[in-house]
Coordinates of C-alpha atoms and ligand atoms in Angstrom, one line a residue:
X10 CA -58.5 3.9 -199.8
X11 CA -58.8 1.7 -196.8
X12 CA -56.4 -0.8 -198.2
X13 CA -54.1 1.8 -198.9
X14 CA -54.3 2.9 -195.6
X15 CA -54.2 -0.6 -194.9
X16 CA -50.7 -1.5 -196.4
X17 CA -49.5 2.3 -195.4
X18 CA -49.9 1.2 -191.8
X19 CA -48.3 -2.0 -192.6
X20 CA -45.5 -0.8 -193.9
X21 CA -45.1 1.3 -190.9
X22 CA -45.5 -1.4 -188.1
X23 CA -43.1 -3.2 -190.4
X24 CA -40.4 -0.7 -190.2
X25 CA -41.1 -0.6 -186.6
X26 CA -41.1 -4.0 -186.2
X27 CA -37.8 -4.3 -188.1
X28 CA -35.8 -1.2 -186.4
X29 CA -36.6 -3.1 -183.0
X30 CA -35.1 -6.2 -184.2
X31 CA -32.6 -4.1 -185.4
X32 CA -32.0 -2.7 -181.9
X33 CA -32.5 -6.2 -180.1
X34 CA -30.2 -8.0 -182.5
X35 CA -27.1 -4.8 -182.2
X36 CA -27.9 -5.2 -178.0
X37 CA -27.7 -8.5 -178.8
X38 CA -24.1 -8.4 -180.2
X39 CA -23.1 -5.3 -178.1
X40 CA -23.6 -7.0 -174.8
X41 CA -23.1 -10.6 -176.5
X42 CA -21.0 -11.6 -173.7
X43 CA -22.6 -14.7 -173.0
X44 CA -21.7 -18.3 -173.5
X45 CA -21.7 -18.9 -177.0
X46 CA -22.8 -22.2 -179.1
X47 CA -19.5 -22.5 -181.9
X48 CA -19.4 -23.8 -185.5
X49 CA -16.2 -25.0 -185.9
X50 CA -15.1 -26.3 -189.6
X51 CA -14.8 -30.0 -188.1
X52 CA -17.5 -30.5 -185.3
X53 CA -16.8 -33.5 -183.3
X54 CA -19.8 -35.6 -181.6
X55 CA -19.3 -35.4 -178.2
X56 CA -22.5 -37.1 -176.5
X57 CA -22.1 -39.1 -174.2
X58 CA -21.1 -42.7 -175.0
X59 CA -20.2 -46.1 -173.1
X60 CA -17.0 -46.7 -171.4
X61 CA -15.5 -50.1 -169.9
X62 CA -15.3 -49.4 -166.4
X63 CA -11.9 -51.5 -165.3
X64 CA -12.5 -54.2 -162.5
X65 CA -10.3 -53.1 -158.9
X66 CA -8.4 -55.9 -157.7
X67 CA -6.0 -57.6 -156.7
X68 CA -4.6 -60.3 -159.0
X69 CA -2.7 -63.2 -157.4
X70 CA -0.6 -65.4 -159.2
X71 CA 0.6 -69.2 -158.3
X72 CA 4.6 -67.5 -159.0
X73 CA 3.7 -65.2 -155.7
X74 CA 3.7 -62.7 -157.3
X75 CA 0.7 -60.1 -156.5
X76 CA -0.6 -57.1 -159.0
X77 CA -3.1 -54.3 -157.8
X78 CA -5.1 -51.5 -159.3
X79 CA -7.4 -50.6 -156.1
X80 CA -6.2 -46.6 -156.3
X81 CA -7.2 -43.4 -157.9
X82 CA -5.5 -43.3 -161.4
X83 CA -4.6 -46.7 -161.5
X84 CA -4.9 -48.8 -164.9
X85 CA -4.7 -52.4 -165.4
X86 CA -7.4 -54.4 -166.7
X87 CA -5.8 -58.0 -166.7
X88 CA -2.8 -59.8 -165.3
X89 CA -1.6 -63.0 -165.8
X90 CA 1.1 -65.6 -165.2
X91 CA 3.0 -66.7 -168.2
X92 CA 5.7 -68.6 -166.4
X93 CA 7.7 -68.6 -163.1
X94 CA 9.0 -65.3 -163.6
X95 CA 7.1 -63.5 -167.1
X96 CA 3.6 -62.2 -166.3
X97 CA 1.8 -59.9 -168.7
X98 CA -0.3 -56.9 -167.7
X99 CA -3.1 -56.0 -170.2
X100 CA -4.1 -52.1 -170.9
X101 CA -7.1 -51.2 -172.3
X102 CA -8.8 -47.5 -173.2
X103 CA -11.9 -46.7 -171.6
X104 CA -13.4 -46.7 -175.2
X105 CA -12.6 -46.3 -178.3
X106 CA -11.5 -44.6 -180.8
X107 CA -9.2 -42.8 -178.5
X108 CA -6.0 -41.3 -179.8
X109 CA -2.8 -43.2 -178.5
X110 CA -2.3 -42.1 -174.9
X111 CA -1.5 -45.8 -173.0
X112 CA -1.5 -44.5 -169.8
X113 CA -1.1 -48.0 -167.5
X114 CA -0.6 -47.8 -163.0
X115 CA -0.9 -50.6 -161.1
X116 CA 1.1 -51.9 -158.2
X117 CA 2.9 -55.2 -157.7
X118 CA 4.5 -57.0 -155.0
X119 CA 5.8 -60.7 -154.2
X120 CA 6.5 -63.3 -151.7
X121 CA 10.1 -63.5 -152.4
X122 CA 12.6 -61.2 -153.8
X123 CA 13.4 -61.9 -157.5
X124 CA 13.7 -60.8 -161.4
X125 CA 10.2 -60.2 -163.1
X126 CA 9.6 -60.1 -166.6
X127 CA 6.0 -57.8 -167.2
X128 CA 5.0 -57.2 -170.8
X129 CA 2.5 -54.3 -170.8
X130 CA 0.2 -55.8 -173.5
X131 CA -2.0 -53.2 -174.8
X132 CA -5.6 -53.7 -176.7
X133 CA -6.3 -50.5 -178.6
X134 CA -3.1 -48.9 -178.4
X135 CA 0.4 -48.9 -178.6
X136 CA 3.3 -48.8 -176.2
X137 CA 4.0 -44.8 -175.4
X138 CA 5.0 -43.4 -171.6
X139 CA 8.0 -44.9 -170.3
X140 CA 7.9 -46.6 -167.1
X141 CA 8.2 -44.5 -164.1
X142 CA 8.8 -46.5 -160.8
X143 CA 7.8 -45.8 -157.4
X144 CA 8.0 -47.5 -153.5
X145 CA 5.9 -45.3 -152.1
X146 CA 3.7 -43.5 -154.7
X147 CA 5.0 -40.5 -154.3
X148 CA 8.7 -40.2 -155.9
X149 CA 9.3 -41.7 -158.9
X150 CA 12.3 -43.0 -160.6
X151 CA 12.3 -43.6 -164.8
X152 CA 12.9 -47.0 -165.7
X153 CA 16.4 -47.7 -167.1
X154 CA 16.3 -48.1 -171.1
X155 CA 18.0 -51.5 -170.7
X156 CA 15.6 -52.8 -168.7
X157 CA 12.6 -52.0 -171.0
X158 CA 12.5 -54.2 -174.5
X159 CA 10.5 -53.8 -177.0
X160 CA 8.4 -56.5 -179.0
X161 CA 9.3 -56.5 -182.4
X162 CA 5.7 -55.1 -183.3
X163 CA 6.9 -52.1 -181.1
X164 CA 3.1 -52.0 -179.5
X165 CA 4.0 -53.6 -176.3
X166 CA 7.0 -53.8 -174.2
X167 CA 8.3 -56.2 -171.6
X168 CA 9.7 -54.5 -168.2
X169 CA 12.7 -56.2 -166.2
X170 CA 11.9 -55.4 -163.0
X171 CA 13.3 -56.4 -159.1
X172 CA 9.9 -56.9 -157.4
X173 CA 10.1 -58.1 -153.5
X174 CA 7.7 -58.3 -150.4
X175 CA 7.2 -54.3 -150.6
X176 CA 5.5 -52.5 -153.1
X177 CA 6.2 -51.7 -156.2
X178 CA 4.4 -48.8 -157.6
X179 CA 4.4 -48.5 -161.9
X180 CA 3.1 -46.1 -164.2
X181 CA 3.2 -44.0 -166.7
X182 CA 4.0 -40.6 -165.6
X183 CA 4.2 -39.9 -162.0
X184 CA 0.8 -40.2 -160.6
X185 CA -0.9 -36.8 -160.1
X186 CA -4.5 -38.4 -158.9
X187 CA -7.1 -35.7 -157.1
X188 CA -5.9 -36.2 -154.0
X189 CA -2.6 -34.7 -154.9
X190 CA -3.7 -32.4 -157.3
X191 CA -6.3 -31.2 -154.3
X192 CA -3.0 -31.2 -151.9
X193 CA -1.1 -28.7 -154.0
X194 CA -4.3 -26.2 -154.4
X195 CA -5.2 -26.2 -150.9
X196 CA -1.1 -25.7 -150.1
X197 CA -2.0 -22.0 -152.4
X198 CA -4.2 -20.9 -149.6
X199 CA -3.4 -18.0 -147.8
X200 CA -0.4 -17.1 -150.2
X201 CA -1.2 -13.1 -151.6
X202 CA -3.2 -12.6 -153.9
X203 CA -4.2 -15.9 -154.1
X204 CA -8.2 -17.2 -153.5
X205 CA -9.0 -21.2 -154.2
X206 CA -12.3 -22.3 -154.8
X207 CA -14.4 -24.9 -156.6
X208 CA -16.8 -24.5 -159.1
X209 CA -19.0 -27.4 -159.0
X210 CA -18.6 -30.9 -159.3
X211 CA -17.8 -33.2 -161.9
X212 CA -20.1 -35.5 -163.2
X213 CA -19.4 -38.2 -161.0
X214 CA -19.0 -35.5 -158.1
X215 CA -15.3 -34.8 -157.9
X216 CA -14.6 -31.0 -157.4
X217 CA -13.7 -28.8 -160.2
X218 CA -11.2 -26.8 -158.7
X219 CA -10.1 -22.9 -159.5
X220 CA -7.5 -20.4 -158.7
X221 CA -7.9 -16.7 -158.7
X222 CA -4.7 -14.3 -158.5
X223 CA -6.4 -11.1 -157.7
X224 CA -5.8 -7.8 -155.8
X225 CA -9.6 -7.9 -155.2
X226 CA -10.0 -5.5 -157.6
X227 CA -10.9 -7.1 -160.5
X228 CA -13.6 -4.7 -162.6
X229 CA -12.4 -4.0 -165.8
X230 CA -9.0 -5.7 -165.6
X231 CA -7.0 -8.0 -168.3
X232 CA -8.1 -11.6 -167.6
X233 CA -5.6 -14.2 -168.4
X234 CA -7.2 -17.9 -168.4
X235 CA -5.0 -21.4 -167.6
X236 CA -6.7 -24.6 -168.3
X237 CA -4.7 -27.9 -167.3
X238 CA -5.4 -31.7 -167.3
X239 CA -8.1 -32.5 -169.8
X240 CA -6.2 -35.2 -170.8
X241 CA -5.8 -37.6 -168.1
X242 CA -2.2 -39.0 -168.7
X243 CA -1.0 -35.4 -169.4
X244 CA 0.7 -35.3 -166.3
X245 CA 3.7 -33.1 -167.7
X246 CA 1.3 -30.3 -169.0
X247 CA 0.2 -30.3 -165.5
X248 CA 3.5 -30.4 -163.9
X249 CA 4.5 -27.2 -166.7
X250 CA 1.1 -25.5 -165.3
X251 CA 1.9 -25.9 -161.5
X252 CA 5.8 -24.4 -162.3
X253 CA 4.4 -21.9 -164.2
X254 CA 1.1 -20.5 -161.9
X255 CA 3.7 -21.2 -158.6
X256 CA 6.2 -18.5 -160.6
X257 CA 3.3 -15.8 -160.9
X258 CA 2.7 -16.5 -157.3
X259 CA 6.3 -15.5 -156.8
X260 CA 6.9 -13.0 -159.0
X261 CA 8.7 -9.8 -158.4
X262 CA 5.8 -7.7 -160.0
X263 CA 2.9 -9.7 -159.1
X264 CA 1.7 -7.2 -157.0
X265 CA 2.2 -4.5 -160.5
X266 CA 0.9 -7.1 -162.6
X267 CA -2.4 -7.3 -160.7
X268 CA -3.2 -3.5 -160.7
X269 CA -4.7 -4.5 -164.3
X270 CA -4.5 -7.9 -164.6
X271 CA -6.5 -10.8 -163.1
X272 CA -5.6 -14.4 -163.9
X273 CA -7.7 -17.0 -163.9
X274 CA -6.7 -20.7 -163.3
X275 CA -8.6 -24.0 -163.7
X276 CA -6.4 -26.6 -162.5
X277 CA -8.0 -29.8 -162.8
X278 CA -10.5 -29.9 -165.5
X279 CA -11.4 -34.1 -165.7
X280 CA -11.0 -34.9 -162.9
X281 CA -13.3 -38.3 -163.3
X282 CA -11.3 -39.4 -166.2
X283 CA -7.8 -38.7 -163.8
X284 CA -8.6 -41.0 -161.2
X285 CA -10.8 -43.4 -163.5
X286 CA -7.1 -44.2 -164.9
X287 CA -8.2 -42.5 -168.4
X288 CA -6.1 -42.5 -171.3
X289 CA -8.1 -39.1 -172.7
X290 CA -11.8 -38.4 -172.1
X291 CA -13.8 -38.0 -169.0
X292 CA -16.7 -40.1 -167.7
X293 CA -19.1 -40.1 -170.4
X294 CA -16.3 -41.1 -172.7
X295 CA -15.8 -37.6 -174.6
X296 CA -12.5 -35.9 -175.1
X297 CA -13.3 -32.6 -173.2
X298 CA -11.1 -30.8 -175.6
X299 CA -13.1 -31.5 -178.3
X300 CA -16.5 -30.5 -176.4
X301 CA -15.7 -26.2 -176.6
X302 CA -18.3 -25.8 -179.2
X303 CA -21.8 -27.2 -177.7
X304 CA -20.7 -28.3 -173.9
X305 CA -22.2 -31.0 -173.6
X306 CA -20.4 -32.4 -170.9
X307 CA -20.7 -31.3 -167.6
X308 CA -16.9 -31.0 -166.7
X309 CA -16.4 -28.5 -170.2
X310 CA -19.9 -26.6 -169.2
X311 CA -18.8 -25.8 -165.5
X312 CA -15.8 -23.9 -166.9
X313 CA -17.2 -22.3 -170.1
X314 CA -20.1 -21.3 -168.2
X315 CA -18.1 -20.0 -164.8
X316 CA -15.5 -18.1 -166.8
X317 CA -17.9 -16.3 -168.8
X318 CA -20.3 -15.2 -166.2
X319 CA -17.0 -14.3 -164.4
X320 CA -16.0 -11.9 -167.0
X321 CA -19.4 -10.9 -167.5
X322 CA -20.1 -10.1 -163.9
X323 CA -16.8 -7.6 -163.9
X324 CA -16.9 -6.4 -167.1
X325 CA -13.6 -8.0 -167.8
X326 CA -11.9 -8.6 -171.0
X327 CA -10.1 -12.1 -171.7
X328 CA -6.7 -11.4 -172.9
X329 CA -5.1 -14.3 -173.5
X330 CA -5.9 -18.8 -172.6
X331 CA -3.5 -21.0 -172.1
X332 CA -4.0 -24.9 -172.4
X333 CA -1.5 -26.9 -170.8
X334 CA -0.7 -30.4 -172.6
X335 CA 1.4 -33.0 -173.2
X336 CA 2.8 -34.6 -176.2
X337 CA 5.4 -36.5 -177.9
X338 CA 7.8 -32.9 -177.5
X339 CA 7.4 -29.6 -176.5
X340 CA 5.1 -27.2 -178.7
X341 CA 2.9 -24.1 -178.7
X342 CA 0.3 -25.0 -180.9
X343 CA -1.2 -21.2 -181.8
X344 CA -3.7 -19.7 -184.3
X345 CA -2.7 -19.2 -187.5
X346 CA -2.5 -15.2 -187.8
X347 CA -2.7 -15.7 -191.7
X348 CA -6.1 -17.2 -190.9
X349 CA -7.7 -15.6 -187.5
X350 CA -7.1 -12.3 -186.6
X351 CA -7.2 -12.3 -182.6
X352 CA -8.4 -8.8 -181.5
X353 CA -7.3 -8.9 -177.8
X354 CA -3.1 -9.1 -178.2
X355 CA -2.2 -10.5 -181.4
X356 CA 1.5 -9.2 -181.0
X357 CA 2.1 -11.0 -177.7
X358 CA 3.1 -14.6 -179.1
X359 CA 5.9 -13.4 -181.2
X360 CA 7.4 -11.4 -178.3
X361 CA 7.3 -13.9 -175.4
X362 CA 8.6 -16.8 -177.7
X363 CA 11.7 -14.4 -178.9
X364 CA 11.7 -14.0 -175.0
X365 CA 12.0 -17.7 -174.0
X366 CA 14.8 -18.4 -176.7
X367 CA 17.0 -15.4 -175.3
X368 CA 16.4 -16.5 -171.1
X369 CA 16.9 -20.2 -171.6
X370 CA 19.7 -21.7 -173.0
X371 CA 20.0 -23.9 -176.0
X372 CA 15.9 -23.2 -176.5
X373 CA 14.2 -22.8 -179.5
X374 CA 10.4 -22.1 -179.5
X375 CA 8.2 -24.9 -181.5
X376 CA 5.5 -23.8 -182.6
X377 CA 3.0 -24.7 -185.0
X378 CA 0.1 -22.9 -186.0
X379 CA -3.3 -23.7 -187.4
X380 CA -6.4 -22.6 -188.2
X381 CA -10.2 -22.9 -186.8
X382 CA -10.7 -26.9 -187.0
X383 CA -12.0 -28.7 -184.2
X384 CA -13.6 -27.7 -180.9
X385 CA -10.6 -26.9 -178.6
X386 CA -9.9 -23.9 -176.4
X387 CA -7.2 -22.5 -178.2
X388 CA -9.5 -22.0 -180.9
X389 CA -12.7 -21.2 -178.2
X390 CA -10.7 -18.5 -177.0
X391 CA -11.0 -16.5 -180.1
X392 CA -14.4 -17.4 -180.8
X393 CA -16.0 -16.9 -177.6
X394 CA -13.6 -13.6 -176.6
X395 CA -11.8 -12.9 -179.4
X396 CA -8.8 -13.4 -177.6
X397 CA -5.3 -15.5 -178.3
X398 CA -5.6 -18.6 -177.6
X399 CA -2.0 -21.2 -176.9
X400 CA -1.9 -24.6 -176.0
X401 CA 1.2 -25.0 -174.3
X402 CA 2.3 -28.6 -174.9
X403 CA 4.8 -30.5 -172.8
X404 CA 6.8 -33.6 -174.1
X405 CA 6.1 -36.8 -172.7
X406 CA 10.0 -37.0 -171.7
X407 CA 11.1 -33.1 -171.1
X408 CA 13.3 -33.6 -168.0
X409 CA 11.2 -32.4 -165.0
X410 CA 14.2 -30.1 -164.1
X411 CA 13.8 -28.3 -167.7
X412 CA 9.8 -28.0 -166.7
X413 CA 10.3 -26.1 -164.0
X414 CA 12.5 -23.7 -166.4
X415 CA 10.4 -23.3 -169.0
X416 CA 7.2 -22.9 -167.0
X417 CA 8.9 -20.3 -164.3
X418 CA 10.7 -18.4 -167.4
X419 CA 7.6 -18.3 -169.7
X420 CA 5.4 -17.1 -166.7
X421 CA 8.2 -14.2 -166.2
X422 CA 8.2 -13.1 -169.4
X423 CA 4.3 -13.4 -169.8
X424 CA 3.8 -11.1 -167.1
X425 CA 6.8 -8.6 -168.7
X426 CA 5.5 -8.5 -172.1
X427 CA 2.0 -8.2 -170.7
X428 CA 2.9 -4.9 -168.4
X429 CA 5.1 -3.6 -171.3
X430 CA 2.2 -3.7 -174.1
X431 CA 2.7 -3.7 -177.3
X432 CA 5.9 -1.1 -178.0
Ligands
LIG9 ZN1 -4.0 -33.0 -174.4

């Protein structure tokens, strides 16, 4: 009798116990707004791990001629005299393996004015940004193609170059170092609707900088999320992202746009790795864009962590994150809709990229889509908010004028399509 009591009770307390688990686990998924941990198909390890940290100097040579990487961004780990006039510059990654983005900066100068031949010699990598020249750091001109020849192993290249008693500034893109980066976010202050603010610091205590296009009244509204420079070379992802957030600031319907809307902008997200002359990860020698699963670097944390609690805090809803890249040309890389069925505003992509082929002339949309694979924030997106996710990819040569375009245009028509719905 008593057992049967016994088990009768404990059967009881079990159902109990169980309908409170119940109710945790549904409150648990109901409010389940927090930063999520990810499983993606292909995890990627993104510990931290060793890099080579490049000496700063200046290199002189018996020729007279002088090369120098003491400045943010700059990369040059070697440079030697081969003869009176050849000299050869050696790139390195900061570790390996890294996927092939030789970024190389570095300054040179010499006694007398004269032809130099610089072969960029690269260890763990191949030749891939064409030289972008500079006298005072600031406006660049590309190198002509006659004046670049490559080896016959087409890994390293040999410049032909006019270098005299003032400086020569070379690199691979036109160097967007914090500084400047910092320059053009303070120069957003006091615009409307805009706030600037950081977020924290990056590992090795660089500012992680953010952007807010608000009316101030941002409970409940449509949050749209732009991520830039996780890649460190990437400079014409981040030159598509600062046409393309400077058009929202200047848009006709801002103002309309915001009664609903709130965009959210993180600017600079390795900042470390930028001015470190990086060709791709950050300090600890991770590719950030592969850390949107665990977070295990403080640079991807900050950001997962403040835009979450962001949303959370306004009871927000994430509509949409876009990645800006570069890459060998332009592409949207998106989510395969045959695969992930985004529950924010699936019908969006189809509409805006019709919209960019009919506003700019002679454009057709690239895009390529995929699946769930590896930790990225196209795919974090979804997984963390459900929402669409599109890394917006820029080539390594799109002319800067055609940048400007297709960010301004594809801001335009974002905001349009957005206000429209889906009709
Ligand atoms: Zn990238």
């Amino acid at each position: 009798m008593n057992s049967y009591r016994n088990s009768k009770y404990q059967a009881t307390t079990n159902i109990v116990l169980c309908m409170v688990l119940i109710v945790m686990f549904a409150s648990c998924e109901f409010s389940g707004r927090g930063l999520k941990t990810h499983d993606f198909p292909k995890p990627v390890d993104t510990h931290t791990k060793a890099i080579e940290r490049q000496e700063k100097r200046s290199y002189h040579t018996e020729a007279g001629l002088t090369a120098d990487n003491r400045f943010d961004a700059a990369r040059l780990n070697n440079f030697v005299q081969i003869n009176d006039s050849s000299f050869l510059a050696e790139i390195r990654p900061e570790n390996q393996p890294v996927n092939n983005s030789a970024w190389y900066a570095f300054k040179l100068w010499a006694e007398d004015s004269a032809t130099r031949y610089i072969t960029l010699k690269y260890d763990g990598g191949k030749h891939r940004y064409h030289p972008k020249l500079s006298d005072d750091g600031e406006n660049w001109l590309r190198l002509n193609d006659d004046a670049l020849i490559y080896d016959s192993d087409s890994i390293n290249v040999t410049l032909q170059v006019e270098i005299g008693p003032d400086t020569l500034w070379i690199a691979g893109q036109e160097i967007q170092d914090t500084e400047r980066v910092h320059q053009w976010w303070e120069g957003l202050n006091g615009q409307s609707f805009v706030t600037i603010d950081t977020i924290g610091r990056s590992a090795l205590g660089r500012k992680m900088l953010f952007v807010e296009l608000s009316n101030g009244e941002q409970k409940d509204n449509d949050v749209i999320v732009i991520l830039s420079r996780q890649h460190p070379p990437e400079v014409t992802g981040f030159l598509a992202m600062k046409a393309f957030v400077e058009s929202l600031i200047r848009a006709k319907k801002l103002e309309a746009f915001l009664e609903n809307h709130t965009v959210l902008i993180y600017p600079m997200i390795n900042p470390d790795g930028v001015d470190m002359g990086h060709w791709r990860h950050n300090s600890g020698g991770v590719d950030l864009n592969r850390d949107w699963a665990y977070y295990r670097q403080p640079e991807t944390k900050l950001v997962a962590t403040h835009l979450v609690d962001w949303v959370n805090e306004l009871q927000a809803n994430v509509l949409l994150g876009l990645d800006f890249h570069s890459t060998y040309k332009d592409v949207f890389y998106t989510l395969d809709e045959n695969e992930i069925q985004t529950k924010t505003i699936p019908w969006f992509r189809n509409q805006w990229f019709a919209a960019l082929e009919s506003k700019i002339e002679n454009y057709l949309t690239n895009e390529k889509p995929a699946g769930l694979r590896t930790p990225v924030t196209k795919g974090w997106f979804y997984s963390q908010f459900g929402a669409e996710g599109i890394t917006y990819e820029i080539g390594d040569d799109t002319p800067r004028e055609d940048i400007k375009r297709i960010g301004k245009i594809s801001a335009e028509q974002m905001i349009d399509i957005l206000m429209k719905g889906n009709e």
